[in-house]
Protein backbone atom coordinates (compact mmCIF):
# COMPACT_ATOMS: atom_id res chain seq x y z
CA UNK A 1 0.00 0.00 0.00
CA UNK A 2 1.22 3.44 -0.83
CA UNK A 3 0.42 6.57 1.15
CA UNK A 4 1.54 10.11 0.34
CA UNK A 5 1.89 12.95 2.83
CA UNK A 6 2.43 16.24 1.03
CA UNK A 7 3.95 18.96 3.18
CA UNK A 8 3.17 22.37 1.69
CA UNK A 9 5.00 24.32 4.41
CA UNK A 10 8.65 25.39 4.49
CA UNK A 11 9.51 24.74 8.14
CA UNK A 12 10.89 21.33 9.00
CA UNK A 13 10.17 21.30 12.73
CA UNK A 14 7.10 23.45 13.26
CA UNK A 15 3.33 23.11 13.35
CA UNK A 16 2.54 21.75 9.89
CA UNK A 17 5.34 19.18 10.00
CA UNK A 18 4.44 18.08 13.54
CA UNK A 19 0.83 17.56 12.50
CA UNK A 20 1.80 15.59 9.43
CA UNK A 21 4.15 13.45 11.54
CA UNK A 22 1.17 12.47 13.68
CA UNK A 23 -0.82 11.57 10.57
CA UNK A 24 2.11 9.31 9.69
CA UNK A 25 1.92 7.64 13.12
CA UNK A 26 -1.85 7.21 12.86
CA UNK A 27 -1.60 5.52 9.45
CA UNK A 28 1.29 3.29 10.58
CA UNK A 29 -0.41 2.14 13.78
CA UNK A 30 -3.74 1.45 12.11
CA UNK A 31 -2.08 -0.62 9.38
CA UNK A 32 0.03 -2.57 11.83
CA UNK A 33 -2.96 -3.16 14.09
CA UNK A 34 -4.52 -4.84 11.07
CA UNK A 35 -1.39 -6.92 10.40
CA UNK A 36 -0.55 -5.04 7.24
CA UNK A 37 3.22 -5.03 6.90
CA UNK A 38 3.68 -4.10 3.28
CA UNK A 39 3.20 -0.40 2.96
CA UNK A 40 5.08 2.83 2.31
CA UNK A 41 4.20 6.18 3.80
CA UNK A 42 5.97 8.64 1.53
CA UNK A 43 6.53 12.13 2.91
CA UNK A 44 7.11 14.83 0.31
CA UNK A 45 8.39 18.30 1.19
CA UNK A 46 7.28 20.53 -1.65
CA UNK A 47 9.85 23.19 -0.71
CA UNK A 48 12.61 20.67 -1.58
CA UNK A 49 11.31 20.24 -5.13
CA UNK A 50 11.84 22.27 -8.25
CA UNK A 51 8.59 22.95 -10.14
CA UNK A 52 6.11 25.62 -11.14
CA UNK A 53 2.32 25.66 -11.42
CA UNK A 54 0.22 24.66 -14.44
CA UNK A 55 1.39 26.35 -17.65
CA UNK A 56 -1.97 26.01 -19.39
CA UNK A 57 -0.49 24.04 -22.31
CA UNK A 58 -3.62 21.79 -22.45
CA UNK A 59 -1.67 18.72 -23.55
CA UNK A 60 -3.55 16.91 -20.76
CA UNK A 61 -6.86 17.58 -22.55
CA UNK A 62 -5.79 17.11 -26.17
CA UNK A 63 -8.06 14.49 -27.75
CA UNK A 64 -5.91 11.54 -28.82
CA UNK A 65 -2.80 13.35 -27.57
CA UNK A 66 0.27 11.59 -26.17
CA UNK A 67 -0.16 13.25 -22.78
CA UNK A 68 -3.94 13.01 -22.44
CA UNK A 69 -4.79 12.94 -18.72
CA UNK A 70 -1.17 13.61 -17.74
CA UNK A 71 0.97 16.61 -17.06
CA UNK A 72 3.78 16.68 -19.65
CA UNK A 73 6.04 19.18 -17.87
CA UNK A 74 9.48 17.72 -17.24
CA UNK A 75 10.48 18.79 -13.75
CA UNK A 76 10.49 17.33 -10.24
CA UNK A 77 6.75 16.56 -10.42
CA UNK A 78 7.02 14.49 -13.62
CA UNK A 79 7.34 11.14 -11.84
CA UNK A 80 5.69 12.14 -8.59
CA UNK A 81 2.22 13.09 -9.90
CA UNK A 82 1.41 9.66 -11.42
CA UNK A 83 2.63 7.97 -8.23
CA UNK A 84 0.18 10.01 -6.17
CA UNK A 85 -2.64 9.25 -8.59
CA UNK A 86 -1.85 5.54 -8.32
CA UNK A 87 -1.47 5.62 -4.52
CA UNK A 88 -4.00 4.37 -1.97
CA UNK A 89 -4.38 7.62 -0.04
CA UNK A 90 -2.99 11.13 0.18
CA UNK A 91 -2.89 13.91 2.78
CA UNK A 92 -1.96 17.54 2.10
CA UNK A 93 -0.88 20.03 4.75
CA UNK A 94 -0.22 23.74 4.59
CA UNK A 95 0.16 26.82 6.73
CA UNK A 96 -2.18 29.65 5.78
CA UNK A 97 -0.22 32.39 4.01
CA UNK A 98 -2.03 35.64 3.22
CA UNK A 99 -5.44 34.04 3.43
CA UNK A 100 -4.73 30.91 1.39
CA UNK A 101 -2.74 27.70 1.21
CA UNK A 102 0.95 28.32 0.39
CA UNK A 103 1.94 29.14 -3.18
CA UNK A 104 3.87 25.86 -3.32
CA UNK A 105 0.83 23.75 -2.45
CA UNK A 106 -1.40 25.77 -4.77
CA UNK A 107 1.00 25.26 -7.71
CA UNK A 108 1.31 21.60 -6.83
CA UNK A 109 -2.47 21.07 -6.73
CA UNK A 110 -2.88 22.82 -10.08
CA UNK A 111 -0.53 20.30 -11.65
CA UNK A 112 -1.98 17.31 -9.77
CA UNK A 113 -5.65 18.08 -10.34
CA UNK A 114 -5.87 19.93 -13.65
CA UNK A 115 -4.33 17.09 -15.67
CA UNK A 116 -7.25 14.89 -14.58
CA UNK A 117 -9.98 17.52 -14.84
CA UNK A 118 -12.46 17.10 -17.69
CA UNK A 119 -14.66 20.11 -18.37
CA UNK A 120 -18.26 19.19 -17.66
CA UNK A 121 -17.51 15.61 -16.60
CA UNK A 122 -16.12 13.59 -13.73
CA UNK A 123 -12.38 13.84 -13.06
CA UNK A 124 -10.18 11.16 -14.62
CA UNK A 125 -8.49 10.72 -11.23
CA UNK A 126 -9.11 7.61 -9.14
CA UNK A 127 -11.07 8.35 -6.01
CA UNK A 128 -9.14 7.68 -2.81
CA UNK A 129 -9.19 8.50 0.90
CA UNK A 130 -7.65 11.93 1.24
CA UNK A 131 -7.26 14.73 3.73
CA UNK A 132 -6.09 18.27 4.17
CA UNK A 133 -4.66 20.03 7.22
CA UNK A 134 -4.31 23.79 7.59
CA UNK A 135 -2.39 25.57 10.33
CA UNK A 136 -2.82 29.28 10.98
CA UNK A 137 -2.15 32.16 13.34
CA UNK A 138 -5.73 33.36 13.73
CA UNK A 139 -8.26 31.93 16.17
CA UNK A 140 -11.23 29.82 15.10
CA UNK A 141 -13.78 32.65 15.24
CA UNK A 142 -11.86 34.82 12.78
CA UNK A 143 -10.94 31.85 10.61
CA UNK A 144 -14.61 30.82 10.34
CA UNK A 145 -15.45 34.34 9.25
CA UNK A 146 -12.70 34.96 6.71
CA UNK A 147 -11.34 31.60 5.49
CA UNK A 148 -14.24 29.15 5.65
CA UNK A 149 -15.84 30.08 2.32
CA UNK A 150 -12.82 31.50 0.52
CA UNK A 151 -10.12 29.00 1.41
CA UNK A 152 -11.39 25.79 2.97
CA UNK A 153 -14.61 25.34 1.00
CA UNK A 154 -13.02 26.13 -2.34
CA UNK A 155 -9.93 23.95 -1.85
CA UNK A 156 -12.03 21.08 -0.56
CA UNK A 157 -14.52 21.30 -3.42
CA UNK A 158 -11.68 20.77 -5.89
CA UNK A 159 -10.28 17.91 -3.81
CA UNK A 160 -13.78 16.38 -3.64
CA UNK A 161 -14.14 16.60 -7.42
CA UNK A 162 -10.74 14.97 -7.94
CA UNK A 163 -10.34 12.40 -5.17
CA UNK A 164 -13.59 12.41 -3.18
CA UNK A 165 -14.50 14.32 -0.04
CA UNK A 166 -11.40 14.99 2.08
CA UNK A 167 -10.99 14.76 5.81
CA UNK A 168 -10.32 18.29 6.95
CA UNK A 169 -8.40 19.49 10.01
CA UNK A 170 -7.99 23.15 10.85
CA UNK A 171 -5.44 24.11 13.49
CA UNK A 172 -5.85 27.64 14.83
CA UNK A 173 -3.84 30.07 16.92
CA UNK A 174 -0.50 28.35 16.35
CA UNK A 175 2.73 29.23 18.10
CA UNK A 176 4.77 30.98 15.44
CA UNK A 177 8.17 31.94 16.88
CA UNK A 178 10.50 30.07 19.20
CA UNK A 179 11.01 33.28 21.19
CA UNK A 180 8.36 35.99 20.78
CA UNK A 181 10.60 38.62 22.38
CA UNK A 182 12.96 38.57 19.38
CA UNK A 183 10.45 39.55 16.69
CA UNK A 184 8.34 42.63 16.06
CA UNK A 185 4.68 41.84 16.79
CA UNK A 186 1.85 44.00 18.19
CA UNK A 187 -0.96 41.58 17.50
CA UNK A 188 -0.32 38.26 19.20
CA UNK A 189 0.18 37.84 22.91
CA UNK A 190 2.95 35.42 23.74
CA UNK A 191 1.31 34.23 26.97
CA UNK A 192 -1.97 33.49 25.18
CA UNK A 193 -0.08 31.67 22.46
CA UNK A 194 1.85 29.64 25.04
CA UNK A 195 -1.44 28.64 26.66
CA UNK A 196 -2.82 27.43 23.32
CA UNK A 197 0.41 25.56 22.67
CA UNK A 198 0.16 23.81 26.00
CA UNK A 199 -3.60 23.12 26.13
CA UNK A 200 -4.86 22.96 22.55
CA UNK A 201 -1.98 21.89 20.34
CA UNK A 202 -1.70 18.40 21.91
CA UNK A 203 -5.40 17.93 21.06
CA UNK A 204 -4.71 19.06 17.50
CA UNK A 205 -1.91 16.51 17.28
CA UNK A 206 -4.36 13.84 18.47
CA UNK A 207 -6.81 14.95 15.79
CA UNK A 208 -4.05 14.58 13.20
CA UNK A 209 -3.30 11.10 14.53
CA UNK A 210 -7.00 10.19 14.29
CA UNK A 211 -7.15 11.55 10.76
CA UNK A 212 -4.28 9.20 9.85
CA UNK A 213 -6.05 6.25 11.49
CA UNK A 214 -9.34 6.96 9.73
CA UNK A 215 -7.60 7.36 6.40
CA UNK A 216 -5.77 4.04 6.80
CA UNK A 217 -8.98 2.31 7.91
CA UNK A 218 -10.69 3.53 4.73
CA UNK A 219 -8.01 1.90 2.59
CA UNK A 220 -8.24 -1.52 4.26
C1 LIG B 1 4.22 34.64 4.69
C2 LIG B 1 3.28 34.32 5.81
C3 LIG B 1 1.94 34.66 5.72
C4 LIG B 1 1.03 34.31 6.72
N1 LIG B 1 -0.28 34.64 6.56
C5 LIG B 1 -1.18 34.23 7.48
C6 LIG B 1 -2.57 34.49 7.31
O1 LIG B 1 -2.99 35.10 6.34
N2 LIG B 1 -3.43 34.06 8.27
C7 LIG B 1 -3.00 33.36 9.37
O2 LIG B 1 -3.83 32.98 10.19
N3 LIG B 1 -1.68 33.10 9.56
C8 LIG B 1 -0.78 33.50 8.64
N4 LIG B 1 0.56 33.20 8.80
C9 LIG B 1 0.97 32.39 9.97
C10 LIG B 1 1.09 30.91 9.66
O3 LIG B 1 0.02 30.44 8.90
C11 LIG B 1 1.11 30.10 10.96
O4 LIG B 1 2.12 30.57 11.80
C12 LIG B 1 1.32 28.62 10.64
O5 LIG B 1 0.94 27.82 11.74
C13 LIG B 1 2.75 28.34 10.29
O6 LIG B 1 2.97 26.98 10.05
P1 LIG B 1 4.41 26.34 10.39
O7 LIG B 1 4.61 26.54 11.86
O8 LIG B 1 4.30 24.91 9.99
O9 LIG B 1 5.40 27.08 9.57
C14 LIG B 1 1.49 33.60 7.85
C15 LIG B 1 2.86 33.28 7.96
C16 LIG B 1 3.75 33.64 6.97
C17 LIG B 1 5.22 33.28 7.12
mmCIF file of C-alpha atoms and ligand atoms in Angstrom:
data_model
loop_
_atom_site.group_PDB
_atom_site.id
_atom_site.type_symbol
_atom_site.label_atom_id
_atom_site.label_comp_id
_atom_site.label_asym_id
_atom_site.label_seq_id
_atom_site.Cartn_x
_atom_site.Cartn_y
_atom_site.Cartn_z
ATOM 1 C CA UNK A 1 0.000 0.000 0.000
ATOM 2 C CA UNK A 2 1.218 3.445 -0.827
ATOM 3 C CA UNK A 3 0.418 6.574 1.146
ATOM 4 C CA UNK A 4 1.541 10.112 0.335
ATOM 5 C CA UNK A 5 1.885 12.945 2.834
ATOM 6 C CA UNK A 6 2.427 16.238 1.033
ATOM 7 C CA UNK A 7 3.955 18.962 3.177
ATOM 8 C CA UNK A 8 3.174 22.367 1.690
ATOM 9 C CA UNK A 9 4.996 24.315 4.410
ATOM 10 C CA UNK A 10 8.655 25.388 4.491
ATOM 11 C CA UNK A 11 9.510 24.738 8.141
ATOM 12 C CA UNK A 12 10.888 21.327 8.998
ATOM 13 C CA UNK A 13 10.173 21.299 12.726
ATOM 14 C CA UNK A 14 7.098 23.445 13.264
ATOM 15 C CA UNK A 15 3.325 23.109 13.352
ATOM 16 C CA UNK A 16 2.535 21.753 9.888
ATOM 17 C CA UNK A 17 5.343 19.182 9.999
ATOM 18 C CA UNK A 18 4.443 18.085 13.536
ATOM 19 C CA UNK A 19 0.830 17.565 12.497
ATOM 20 C CA UNK A 20 1.804 15.587 9.428
ATOM 21 C CA UNK A 21 4.150 13.449 11.536
ATOM 22 C CA UNK A 22 1.169 12.471 13.682
ATOM 23 C CA UNK A 23 -0.823 11.573 10.566
ATOM 24 C CA UNK A 24 2.111 9.313 9.688
ATOM 25 C CA UNK A 25 1.919 7.639 13.121
ATOM 26 C CA UNK A 26 -1.848 7.210 12.855
ATOM 27 C CA UNK A 27 -1.596 5.516 9.451
ATOM 28 C CA UNK A 28 1.294 3.290 10.579
ATOM 29 C CA UNK A 29 -0.407 2.144 13.778
ATOM 30 C CA UNK A 30 -3.737 1.450 12.109
ATOM 31 C CA UNK A 31 -2.084 -0.616 9.378
ATOM 32 C CA UNK A 32 0.028 -2.575 11.833
ATOM 33 C CA UNK A 33 -2.965 -3.157 14.087
ATOM 34 C CA UNK A 34 -4.521 -4.844 11.066
ATOM 35 C CA UNK A 35 -1.395 -6.922 10.403
ATOM 36 C CA UNK A 36 -0.546 -5.042 7.241
ATOM 37 C CA UNK A 37 3.225 -5.034 6.899
ATOM 38 C CA UNK A 38 3.676 -4.104 3.279
ATOM 39 C CA UNK A 39 3.199 -0.398 2.963
ATOM 40 C CA UNK A 40 5.081 2.826 2.309
ATOM 41 C CA UNK A 41 4.202 6.177 3.801
ATOM 42 C CA UNK A 42 5.970 8.642 1.529
ATOM 43 C CA UNK A 43 6.529 12.126 2.907
ATOM 44 C CA UNK A 44 7.108 14.826 0.306
ATOM 45 C CA UNK A 45 8.389 18.296 1.194
ATOM 46 C CA UNK A 46 7.277 20.529 -1.646
ATOM 47 C CA UNK A 47 9.847 23.187 -0.714
ATOM 48 C CA UNK A 48 12.608 20.666 -1.581
ATOM 49 C CA UNK A 49 11.309 20.238 -5.127
ATOM 50 C CA UNK A 50 11.838 22.272 -8.251
ATOM 51 C CA UNK A 51 8.587 22.948 -10.136
ATOM 52 C CA UNK A 52 6.106 25.616 -11.138
ATOM 53 C CA UNK A 53 2.318 25.661 -11.424
ATOM 54 C CA UNK A 54 0.221 24.658 -14.443
ATOM 55 C CA UNK A 55 1.392 26.354 -17.650
ATOM 56 C CA UNK A 56 -1.975 26.014 -19.392
ATOM 57 C CA UNK A 57 -0.493 24.036 -22.310
ATOM 58 C CA UNK A 58 -3.625 21.791 -22.446
ATOM 59 C CA UNK A 59 -1.667 18.717 -23.554
ATOM 60 C CA UNK A 60 -3.550 16.910 -20.761
ATOM 61 C CA UNK A 61 -6.855 17.580 -22.552
ATOM 62 C CA UNK A 62 -5.790 17.114 -26.171
ATOM 63 C CA UNK A 63 -8.057 14.494 -27.754
ATOM 64 C CA UNK A 64 -5.911 11.538 -28.820
ATOM 65 C CA UNK A 65 -2.801 13.347 -27.570
ATOM 66 C CA UNK A 66 0.267 11.590 -26.174
ATOM 67 C CA UNK A 67 -0.159 13.250 -22.783
ATOM 68 C CA UNK A 68 -3.939 13.006 -22.441
ATOM 69 C CA UNK A 69 -4.790 12.942 -18.715
ATOM 70 C CA UNK A 70 -1.166 13.607 -17.743
ATOM 71 C CA UNK A 71 0.974 16.606 -17.055
ATOM 72 C CA UNK A 72 3.776 16.677 -19.650
ATOM 73 C CA UNK A 73 6.037 19.179 -17.869
ATOM 74 C CA UNK A 74 9.479 17.725 -17.235
ATOM 75 C CA UNK A 75 10.477 18.787 -13.747
ATOM 76 C CA UNK A 76 10.489 17.330 -10.240
ATOM 77 C CA UNK A 77 6.746 16.560 -10.425
ATOM 78 C CA UNK A 78 7.020 14.489 -13.619
ATOM 79 C CA UNK A 79 7.343 11.143 -11.839
ATOM 80 C CA UNK A 80 5.691 12.135 -8.586
ATOM 81 C CA UNK A 81 2.221 13.093 -9.897
ATOM 82 C CA UNK A 82 1.414 9.664 -11.423
ATOM 83 C CA UNK A 83 2.626 7.968 -8.234
ATOM 84 C CA UNK A 84 0.178 10.006 -6.173
ATOM 85 C CA UNK A 85 -2.639 9.252 -8.594
ATOM 86 C CA UNK A 86 -1.847 5.542 -8.323
ATOM 87 C CA UNK A 87 -1.473 5.617 -4.521
ATOM 88 C CA UNK A 88 -3.998 4.369 -1.966
ATOM 89 C CA UNK A 89 -4.385 7.625 -0.040
ATOM 90 C CA UNK A 90 -2.993 11.135 0.178
ATOM 91 C CA UNK A 91 -2.894 13.910 2.783
ATOM 92 C CA UNK A 92 -1.959 17.535 2.100
ATOM 93 C CA UNK A 93 -0.878 20.028 4.754
ATOM 94 C CA UNK A 94 -0.222 23.741 4.587
ATOM 95 C CA UNK A 95 0.162 26.817 6.727
ATOM 96 C CA UNK A 96 -2.177 29.653 5.782
ATOM 97 C CA UNK A 97 -0.215 32.394 4.012
ATOM 98 C CA UNK A 98 -2.033 35.645 3.223
ATOM 99 C CA UNK A 99 -5.443 34.041 3.426
ATOM 100 C CA UNK A 100 -4.729 30.908 1.385
ATOM 101 C CA UNK A 101 -2.735 27.704 1.210
ATOM 102 C CA UNK A 102 0.950 28.316 0.393
ATOM 103 C CA UNK A 103 1.936 29.139 -3.177
ATOM 104 C CA UNK A 104 3.866 25.863 -3.315
ATOM 105 C CA UNK A 105 0.825 23.750 -2.449
ATOM 106 C CA UNK A 106 -1.404 25.769 -4.772
ATOM 107 C CA UNK A 107 0.995 25.262 -7.709
ATOM 108 C CA UNK A 108 1.311 21.595 -6.825
ATOM 109 C CA UNK A 109 -2.474 21.068 -6.729
ATOM 110 C CA UNK A 110 -2.877 22.816 -10.077
ATOM 111 C CA UNK A 111 -0.533 20.304 -11.650
ATOM 112 C CA UNK A 112 -1.979 17.313 -9.772
ATOM 113 C CA UNK A 113 -5.654 18.085 -10.344
ATOM 114 C CA UNK A 114 -5.866 19.931 -13.653
ATOM 115 C CA UNK A 115 -4.329 17.094 -15.668
ATOM 116 C CA UNK A 116 -7.249 14.894 -14.577
ATOM 117 C CA UNK A 117 -9.981 17.521 -14.841
ATOM 118 C CA UNK A 118 -12.458 17.104 -17.691
ATOM 119 C CA UNK A 119 -14.663 20.108 -18.373
ATOM 120 C CA UNK A 120 -18.264 19.185 -17.656
ATOM 121 C CA UNK A 121 -17.508 15.613 -16.598
ATOM 122 C CA UNK A 122 -16.115 13.586 -13.734
ATOM 123 C CA UNK A 123 -12.384 13.837 -13.062
ATOM 124 C CA UNK A 124 -10.179 11.157 -14.618
ATOM 125 C CA UNK A 125 -8.487 10.716 -11.233
ATOM 126 C CA UNK A 126 -9.113 7.606 -9.144
ATOM 127 C CA UNK A 127 -11.066 8.346 -6.013
ATOM 128 C CA UNK A 128 -9.144 7.678 -2.810
ATOM 129 C CA UNK A 129 -9.192 8.501 0.896
ATOM 130 C CA UNK A 130 -7.648 11.933 1.245
ATOM 131 C CA UNK A 131 -7.259 14.733 3.734
ATOM 132 C CA UNK A 132 -6.093 18.273 4.171
ATOM 133 C CA UNK A 133 -4.656 20.026 7.221
ATOM 134 C CA UNK A 134 -4.311 23.791 7.589
ATOM 135 C CA UNK A 135 -2.393 25.573 10.333
ATOM 136 C CA UNK A 136 -2.824 29.284 10.982
ATOM 137 C CA UNK A 137 -2.153 32.161 13.337
ATOM 138 C CA UNK A 138 -5.735 33.365 13.733
ATOM 139 C CA UNK A 139 -8.260 31.933 16.169
ATOM 140 C CA UNK A 140 -11.225 29.816 15.102
ATOM 141 C CA UNK A 141 -13.776 32.652 15.237
ATOM 142 C CA UNK A 142 -11.862 34.817 12.780
ATOM 143 C CA UNK A 143 -10.938 31.853 10.613
ATOM 144 C CA UNK A 144 -14.611 30.823 10.336
ATOM 145 C CA UNK A 145 -15.447 34.342 9.250
ATOM 146 C CA UNK A 146 -12.696 34.958 6.712
ATOM 147 C CA UNK A 147 -11.341 31.604 5.494
ATOM 148 C CA UNK A 148 -14.245 29.151 5.648
ATOM 149 C CA UNK A 149 -15.836 30.080 2.317
ATOM 150 C CA UNK A 150 -12.819 31.502 0.524
ATOM 151 C CA UNK A 151 -10.117 29.001 1.415
ATOM 152 C CA UNK A 152 -11.394 25.791 2.971
ATOM 153 C CA UNK A 153 -14.608 25.335 1.003
ATOM 154 C CA UNK A 154 -13.018 26.130 -2.344
ATOM 155 C CA UNK A 155 -9.933 23.954 -1.848
ATOM 156 C CA UNK A 156 -12.026 21.079 -0.561
ATOM 157 C CA UNK A 157 -14.517 21.302 -3.416
ATOM 158 C CA UNK A 158 -11.677 20.765 -5.890
ATOM 159 C CA UNK A 159 -10.280 17.907 -3.805
ATOM 160 C CA UNK A 160 -13.776 16.375 -3.645
ATOM 161 C CA UNK A 161 -14.138 16.597 -7.418
ATOM 162 C CA UNK A 162 -10.742 14.974 -7.938
ATOM 163 C CA UNK A 163 -10.339 12.395 -5.167
ATOM 164 C CA UNK A 164 -13.587 12.407 -3.179
ATOM 165 C CA UNK A 165 -14.499 14.315 -0.037
ATOM 166 C CA UNK A 166 -11.396 14.991 2.075
ATOM 167 C CA UNK A 167 -10.994 14.757 5.807
ATOM 168 C CA UNK A 168 -10.320 18.288 6.951
ATOM 169 C CA UNK A 169 -8.405 19.486 10.007
ATOM 170 C CA UNK A 170 -7.994 23.154 10.850
ATOM 171 C CA UNK A 171 -5.445 24.114 13.488
ATOM 172 C CA UNK A 172 -5.851 27.640 14.828
ATOM 173 C CA UNK A 173 -3.837 30.071 16.917
ATOM 174 C CA UNK A 174 -0.497 28.347 16.349
ATOM 175 C CA UNK A 175 2.732 29.231 18.096
ATOM 176 C CA UNK A 176 4.774 30.984 15.439
ATOM 177 C CA UNK A 177 8.170 31.938 16.881
ATOM 178 C CA UNK A 178 10.496 30.068 19.201
ATOM 179 C CA UNK A 179 11.010 33.278 21.193
ATOM 180 C CA UNK A 180 8.361 35.986 20.785
ATOM 181 C CA UNK A 181 10.605 38.621 22.378
ATOM 182 C CA UNK A 182 12.959 38.569 19.375
ATOM 183 C CA UNK A 183 10.451 39.552 16.691
ATOM 184 C CA UNK A 184 8.337 42.634 16.060
ATOM 185 C CA UNK A 185 4.683 41.841 16.786
ATOM 186 C CA UNK A 186 1.850 44.001 18.195
ATOM 187 C CA UNK A 187 -0.964 41.575 17.498
ATOM 188 C CA UNK A 188 -0.318 38.264 19.201
ATOM 189 C CA UNK A 189 0.181 37.836 22.912
ATOM 190 C CA UNK A 190 2.953 35.416 23.739
ATOM 191 C CA UNK A 191 1.309 34.233 26.974
ATOM 192 C CA UNK A 192 -1.972 33.490 25.184
ATOM 193 C CA UNK A 193 -0.084 31.669 22.458
ATOM 194 C CA UNK A 194 1.849 29.640 25.035
ATOM 195 C CA UNK A 195 -1.439 28.641 26.655
ATOM 196 C CA UNK A 196 -2.824 27.429 23.324
ATOM 197 C CA UNK A 197 0.410 25.558 22.669
ATOM 198 C CA UNK A 198 0.159 23.806 25.996
ATOM 199 C CA UNK A 199 -3.596 23.119 26.130
ATOM 200 C CA UNK A 200 -4.860 22.959 22.553
ATOM 201 C CA UNK A 201 -1.982 21.886 20.337
ATOM 202 C CA UNK A 202 -1.698 18.396 21.911
ATOM 203 C CA UNK A 203 -5.401 17.925 21.064
ATOM 204 C CA UNK A 204 -4.710 19.061 17.496
ATOM 205 C CA UNK A 205 -1.908 16.511 17.280
ATOM 206 C CA UNK A 206 -4.359 13.844 18.473
ATOM 207 C CA UNK A 207 -6.815 14.948 15.788
ATOM 208 C CA UNK A 208 -4.050 14.584 13.197
ATOM 209 C CA UNK A 209 -3.302 11.100 14.527
ATOM 210 C CA UNK A 210 -6.997 10.187 14.289
ATOM 211 C CA UNK A 211 -7.150 11.552 10.757
ATOM 212 C CA UNK A 212 -4.284 9.201 9.855
ATOM 213 C CA UNK A 213 -6.050 6.249 11.494
ATOM 214 C CA UNK A 214 -9.337 6.958 9.726
ATOM 215 C CA UNK A 215 -7.598 7.356 6.395
ATOM 216 C CA UNK A 216 -5.766 4.042 6.801
ATOM 217 C CA UNK A 217 -8.982 2.306 7.906
ATOM 218 C CA UNK A 218 -10.691 3.530 4.727
ATOM 219 C CA UNK A 219 -8.007 1.896 2.586
ATOM 220 C CA UNK A 220 -8.237 -1.518 4.260
HETATM 221 C C1 LIG B 1 4.216 34.640 4.692
HETATM 222 C C2 LIG B 1 3.276 34.317 5.806
HETATM 223 C C3 LIG B 1 1.941 34.661 5.715
HETATM 224 C C4 LIG B 1 1.031 34.311 6.718
HETATM 225 N N1 LIG B 1 -0.282 34.644 6.565
HETATM 226 C C5 LIG B 1 -1.183 34.230 7.476
HETATM 227 C C6 LIG B 1 -2.568 34.486 7.307
HETATM 228 O O1 LIG B 1 -2.995 35.097 6.344
HETATM 229 N N2 LIG B 1 -3.425 34.060 8.267
HETATM 230 C C7 LIG B 1 -3.001 33.361 9.369
HETATM 231 O O2 LIG B 1 -3.831 32.983 10.194
HETATM 232 N N3 LIG B 1 -1.684 33.099 9.562
HETATM 233 C C8 LIG B 1 -0.781 33.503 8.636
HETATM 234 N N4 LIG B 1 0.556 33.199 8.801
HETATM 235 C C9 LIG B 1 0.967 32.391 9.967
HETATM 236 C C10 LIG B 1 1.092 30.908 9.664
HETATM 237 O O3 LIG B 1 0.020 30.441 8.900
HETATM 238 C C11 LIG B 1 1.113 30.102 10.957
HETATM 239 O O4 LIG B 1 2.115 30.566 11.802
HETATM 240 C C12 LIG B 1 1.318 28.620 10.643
HETATM 241 O O5 LIG B 1 0.937 27.823 11.738
HETATM 242 C C13 LIG B 1 2.750 28.342 10.286
HETATM 243 O O6 LIG B 1 2.970 26.984 10.051
HETATM 244 P P1 LIG B 1 4.406 26.336 10.393
HETATM 245 O O7 LIG B 1 4.609 26.538 11.863
HETATM 246 O O8 LIG B 1 4.296 24.914 9.993
HETATM 247 O O9 LIG B 1 5.404 27.076 9.571
HETATM 248 C C14 LIG B 1 1.488 33.598 7.845
HETATM 249 C C15 LIG B 1 2.862 33.278 7.964
HETATM 250 C C16 LIG B 1 3.745 33.637 6.966
HETATM 251 C C17 LIG B 1 5.215 33.284 7.120
#
